[in-house]
PDB file of C-alpha atoms in Angstrom:
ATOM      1  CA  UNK A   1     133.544 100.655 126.032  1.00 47.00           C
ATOM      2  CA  UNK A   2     132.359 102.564 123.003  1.00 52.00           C
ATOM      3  CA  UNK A   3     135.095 102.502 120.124  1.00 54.00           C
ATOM      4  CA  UNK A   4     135.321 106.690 119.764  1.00 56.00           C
ATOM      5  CA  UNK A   5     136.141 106.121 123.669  1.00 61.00           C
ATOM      6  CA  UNK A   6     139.752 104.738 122.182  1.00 72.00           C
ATOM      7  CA  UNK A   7     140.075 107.562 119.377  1.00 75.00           C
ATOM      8  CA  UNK A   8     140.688 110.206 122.541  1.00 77.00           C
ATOM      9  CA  UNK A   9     142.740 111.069 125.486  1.00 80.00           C
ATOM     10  CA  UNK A  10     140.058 110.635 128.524  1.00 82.00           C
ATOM     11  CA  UNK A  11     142.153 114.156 130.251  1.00 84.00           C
ATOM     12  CA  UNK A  12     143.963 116.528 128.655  1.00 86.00           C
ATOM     13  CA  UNK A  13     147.722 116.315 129.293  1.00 87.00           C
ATOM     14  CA  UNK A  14     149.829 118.764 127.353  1.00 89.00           C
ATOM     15  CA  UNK A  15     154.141 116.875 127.111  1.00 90.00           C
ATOM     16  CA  UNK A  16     155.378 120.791 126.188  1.00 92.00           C
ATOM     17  CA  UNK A  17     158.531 119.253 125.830  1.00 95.00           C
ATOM     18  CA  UNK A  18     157.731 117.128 122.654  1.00 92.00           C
ATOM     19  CA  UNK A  19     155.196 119.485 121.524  1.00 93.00           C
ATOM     20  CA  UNK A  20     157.835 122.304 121.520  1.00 92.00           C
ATOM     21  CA  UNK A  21     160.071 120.290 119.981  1.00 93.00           C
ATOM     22  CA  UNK A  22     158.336 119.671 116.718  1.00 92.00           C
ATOM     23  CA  UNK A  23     156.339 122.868 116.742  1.00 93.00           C
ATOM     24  CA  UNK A  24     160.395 124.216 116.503  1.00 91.00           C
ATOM     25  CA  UNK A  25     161.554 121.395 114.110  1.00 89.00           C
ATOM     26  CA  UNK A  26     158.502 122.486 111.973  1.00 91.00           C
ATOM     27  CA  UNK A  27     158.729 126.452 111.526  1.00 91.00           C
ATOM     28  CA  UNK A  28     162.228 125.213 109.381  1.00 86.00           C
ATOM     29  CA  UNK A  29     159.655 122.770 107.204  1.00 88.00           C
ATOM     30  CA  UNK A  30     158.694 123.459 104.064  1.00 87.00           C
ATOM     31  CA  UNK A  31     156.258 120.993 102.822  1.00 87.00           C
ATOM     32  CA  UNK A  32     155.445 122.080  99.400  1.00 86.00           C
ATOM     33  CA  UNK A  33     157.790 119.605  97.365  1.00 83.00           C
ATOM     34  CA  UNK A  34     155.574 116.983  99.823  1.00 83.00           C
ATOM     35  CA  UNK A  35     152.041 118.774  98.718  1.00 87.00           C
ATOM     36  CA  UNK A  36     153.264 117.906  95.260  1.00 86.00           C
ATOM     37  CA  UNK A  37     154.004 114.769  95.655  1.00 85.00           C
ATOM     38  CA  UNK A  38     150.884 114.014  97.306  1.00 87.00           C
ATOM     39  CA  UNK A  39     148.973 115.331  94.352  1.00 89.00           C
ATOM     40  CA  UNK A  40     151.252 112.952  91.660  1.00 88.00           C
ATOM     41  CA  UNK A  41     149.705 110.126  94.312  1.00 87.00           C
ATOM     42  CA  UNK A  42     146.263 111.731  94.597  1.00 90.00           C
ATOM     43  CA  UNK A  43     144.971 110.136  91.540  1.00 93.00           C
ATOM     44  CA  UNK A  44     144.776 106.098  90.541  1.00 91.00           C
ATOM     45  CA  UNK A  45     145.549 106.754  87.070  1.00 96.00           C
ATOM     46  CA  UNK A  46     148.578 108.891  87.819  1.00 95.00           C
ATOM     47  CA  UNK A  47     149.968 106.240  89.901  1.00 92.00           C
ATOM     48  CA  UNK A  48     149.592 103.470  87.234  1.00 94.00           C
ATOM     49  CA  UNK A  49     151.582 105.731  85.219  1.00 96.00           C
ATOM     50  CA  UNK A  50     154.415 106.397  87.678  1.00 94.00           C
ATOM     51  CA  UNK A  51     154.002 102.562  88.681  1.00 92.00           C
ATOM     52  CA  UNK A  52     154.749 102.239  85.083  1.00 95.00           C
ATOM     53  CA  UNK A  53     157.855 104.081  85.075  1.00 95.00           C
ATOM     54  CA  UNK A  54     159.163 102.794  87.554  1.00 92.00           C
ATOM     55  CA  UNK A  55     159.108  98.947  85.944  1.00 92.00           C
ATOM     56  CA  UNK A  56     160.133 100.387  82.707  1.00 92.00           C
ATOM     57  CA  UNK A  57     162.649 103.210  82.286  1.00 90.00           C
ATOM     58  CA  UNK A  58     160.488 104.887  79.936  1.00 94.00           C
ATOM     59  CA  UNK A  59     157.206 104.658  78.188  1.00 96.00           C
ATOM     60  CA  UNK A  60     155.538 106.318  75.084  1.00 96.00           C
ATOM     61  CA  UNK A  61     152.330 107.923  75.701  1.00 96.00           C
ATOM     62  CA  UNK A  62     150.540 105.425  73.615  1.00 95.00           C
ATOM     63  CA  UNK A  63     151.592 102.791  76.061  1.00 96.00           C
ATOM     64  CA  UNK A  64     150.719 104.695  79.211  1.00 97.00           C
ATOM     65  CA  UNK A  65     147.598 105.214  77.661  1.00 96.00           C
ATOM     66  CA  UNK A  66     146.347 101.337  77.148  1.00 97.00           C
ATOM     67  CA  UNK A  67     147.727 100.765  80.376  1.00 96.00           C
ATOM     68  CA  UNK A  68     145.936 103.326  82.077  1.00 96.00           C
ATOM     69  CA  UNK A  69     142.512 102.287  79.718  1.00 96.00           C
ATOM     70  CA  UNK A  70     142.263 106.158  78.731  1.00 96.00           C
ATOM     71  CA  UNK A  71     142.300 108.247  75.949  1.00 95.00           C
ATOM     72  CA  UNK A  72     145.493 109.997  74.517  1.00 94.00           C
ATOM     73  CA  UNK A  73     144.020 113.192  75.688  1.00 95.00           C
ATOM     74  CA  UNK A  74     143.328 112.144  79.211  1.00 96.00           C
ATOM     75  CA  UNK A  75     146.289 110.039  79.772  1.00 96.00           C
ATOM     76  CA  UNK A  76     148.598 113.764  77.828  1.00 95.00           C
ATOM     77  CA  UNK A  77     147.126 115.670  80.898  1.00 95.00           C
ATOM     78  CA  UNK A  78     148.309 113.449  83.725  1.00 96.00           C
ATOM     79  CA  UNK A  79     151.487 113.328  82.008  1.00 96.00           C
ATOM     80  CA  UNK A  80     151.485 117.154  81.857  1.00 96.00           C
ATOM     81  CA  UNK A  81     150.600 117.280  85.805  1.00 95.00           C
ATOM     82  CA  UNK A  82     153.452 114.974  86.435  1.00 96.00           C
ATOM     83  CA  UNK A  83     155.809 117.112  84.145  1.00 96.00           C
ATOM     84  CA  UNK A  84     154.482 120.037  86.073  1.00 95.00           C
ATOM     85  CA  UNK A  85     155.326 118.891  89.281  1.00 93.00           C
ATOM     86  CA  UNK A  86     158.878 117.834  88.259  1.00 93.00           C
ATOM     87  CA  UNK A  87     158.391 113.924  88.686  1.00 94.00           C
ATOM     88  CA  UNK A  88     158.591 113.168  84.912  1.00 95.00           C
ATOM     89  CA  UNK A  89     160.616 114.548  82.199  1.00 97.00           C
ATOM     90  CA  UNK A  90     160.024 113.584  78.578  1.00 97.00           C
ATOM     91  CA  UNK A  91     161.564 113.736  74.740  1.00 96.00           C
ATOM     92  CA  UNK A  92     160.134 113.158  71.093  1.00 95.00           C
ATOM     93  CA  UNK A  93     161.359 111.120  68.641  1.00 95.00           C
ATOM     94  CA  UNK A  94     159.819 111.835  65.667  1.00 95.00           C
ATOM     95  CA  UNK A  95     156.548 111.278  66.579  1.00 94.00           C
ATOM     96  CA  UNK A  96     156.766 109.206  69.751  1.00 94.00           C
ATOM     97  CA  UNK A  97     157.065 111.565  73.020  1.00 95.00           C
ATOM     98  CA  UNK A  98     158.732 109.367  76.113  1.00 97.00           C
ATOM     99  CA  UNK A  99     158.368 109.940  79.370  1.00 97.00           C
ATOM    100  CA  UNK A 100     160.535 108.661  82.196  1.00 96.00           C
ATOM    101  CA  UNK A 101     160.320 109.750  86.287  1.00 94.00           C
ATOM    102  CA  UNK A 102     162.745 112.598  86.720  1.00 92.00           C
ATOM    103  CA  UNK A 103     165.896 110.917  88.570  1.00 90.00           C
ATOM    104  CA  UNK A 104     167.063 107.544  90.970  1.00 90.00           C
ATOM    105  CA  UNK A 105     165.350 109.483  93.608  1.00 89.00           C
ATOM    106  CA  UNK A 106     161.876 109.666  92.429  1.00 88.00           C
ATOM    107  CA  UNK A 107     162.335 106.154  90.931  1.00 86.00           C
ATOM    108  CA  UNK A 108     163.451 105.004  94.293  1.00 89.00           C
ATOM    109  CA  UNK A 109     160.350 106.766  96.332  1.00 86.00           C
ATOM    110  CA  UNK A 110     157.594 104.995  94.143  1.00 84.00           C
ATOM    111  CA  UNK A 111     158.855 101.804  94.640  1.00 85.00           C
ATOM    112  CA  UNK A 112     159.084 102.189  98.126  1.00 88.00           C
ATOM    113  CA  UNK A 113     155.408 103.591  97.895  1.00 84.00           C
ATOM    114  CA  UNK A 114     153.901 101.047  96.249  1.00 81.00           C
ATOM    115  CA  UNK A 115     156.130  98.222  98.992  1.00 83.00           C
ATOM    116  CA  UNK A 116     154.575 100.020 101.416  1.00 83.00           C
ATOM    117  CA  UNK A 117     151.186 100.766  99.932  1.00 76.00           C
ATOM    118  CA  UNK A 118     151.136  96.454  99.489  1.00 77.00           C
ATOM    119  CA  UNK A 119     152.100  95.974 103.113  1.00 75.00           C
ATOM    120  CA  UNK A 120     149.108  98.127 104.693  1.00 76.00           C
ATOM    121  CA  UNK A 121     145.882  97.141 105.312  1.00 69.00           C
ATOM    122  CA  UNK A 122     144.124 100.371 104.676  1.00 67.00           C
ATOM    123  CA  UNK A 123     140.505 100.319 104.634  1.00 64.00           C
ATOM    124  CA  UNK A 124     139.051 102.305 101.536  1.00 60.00           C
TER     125      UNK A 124
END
């Protein structure tokens, strides 16, 4: 048996009761806060950054940007993205600018991301 032959149903069966179901559970979804996210995770050097602060409470860009191996410019427009988006939140301090992930939640979301992302074995 060909592998594709396991990828699909050999007849077509249709369980209306589950598909109803979450075709009903998902005309009250709105998945744009998850589209977001997505895009903060799209992106290896934005998720060194947000691994970043979620190990330290907050970082200067100048330390986001040797950890990330980029320029100030480069590593200024993820942190802009992530602003953007709502995940980060930053101040200056005379001239240091800090960034830190937005609340517990977010905190709390990455590191369960990156448990989870060490548990798979996703082939990329």
């Amino acid at each position: 048996m060909k592998n594709i032959d396991l990828d699909v149903c050999k007849t077509t069966i249709i369980h209306a009761e589950k598909v109803d179901q979450v075709q009903t559970e998902l005309k009250d979804q709105d998945f744009a806060d998850l589209l977001v996210l997505s895009k903060c995770l799209g992106d290896s050097s934005r998720i060194k950054i947000l691994y970043a602060l979620a190990t330290y409470k907050e970082m200067c860009v100048c330390d986001l940007a040797a950890i990330i191996n980029a320029s100030m410019a480069s590593t200024s427009h993820h942190l802009r993205f992530l602003k953007k988006s709502g995940v980060t939140v930053s101040y200056q301090e005379g001239k240091m600018v800090y960034y830190s992930l937005a609340n517990e939640e977010i905190v709390t979301f990455i590191r369960s991301v990156l448990r989870v992302g060490e548990d798979l074995q996703l082939i990329s």
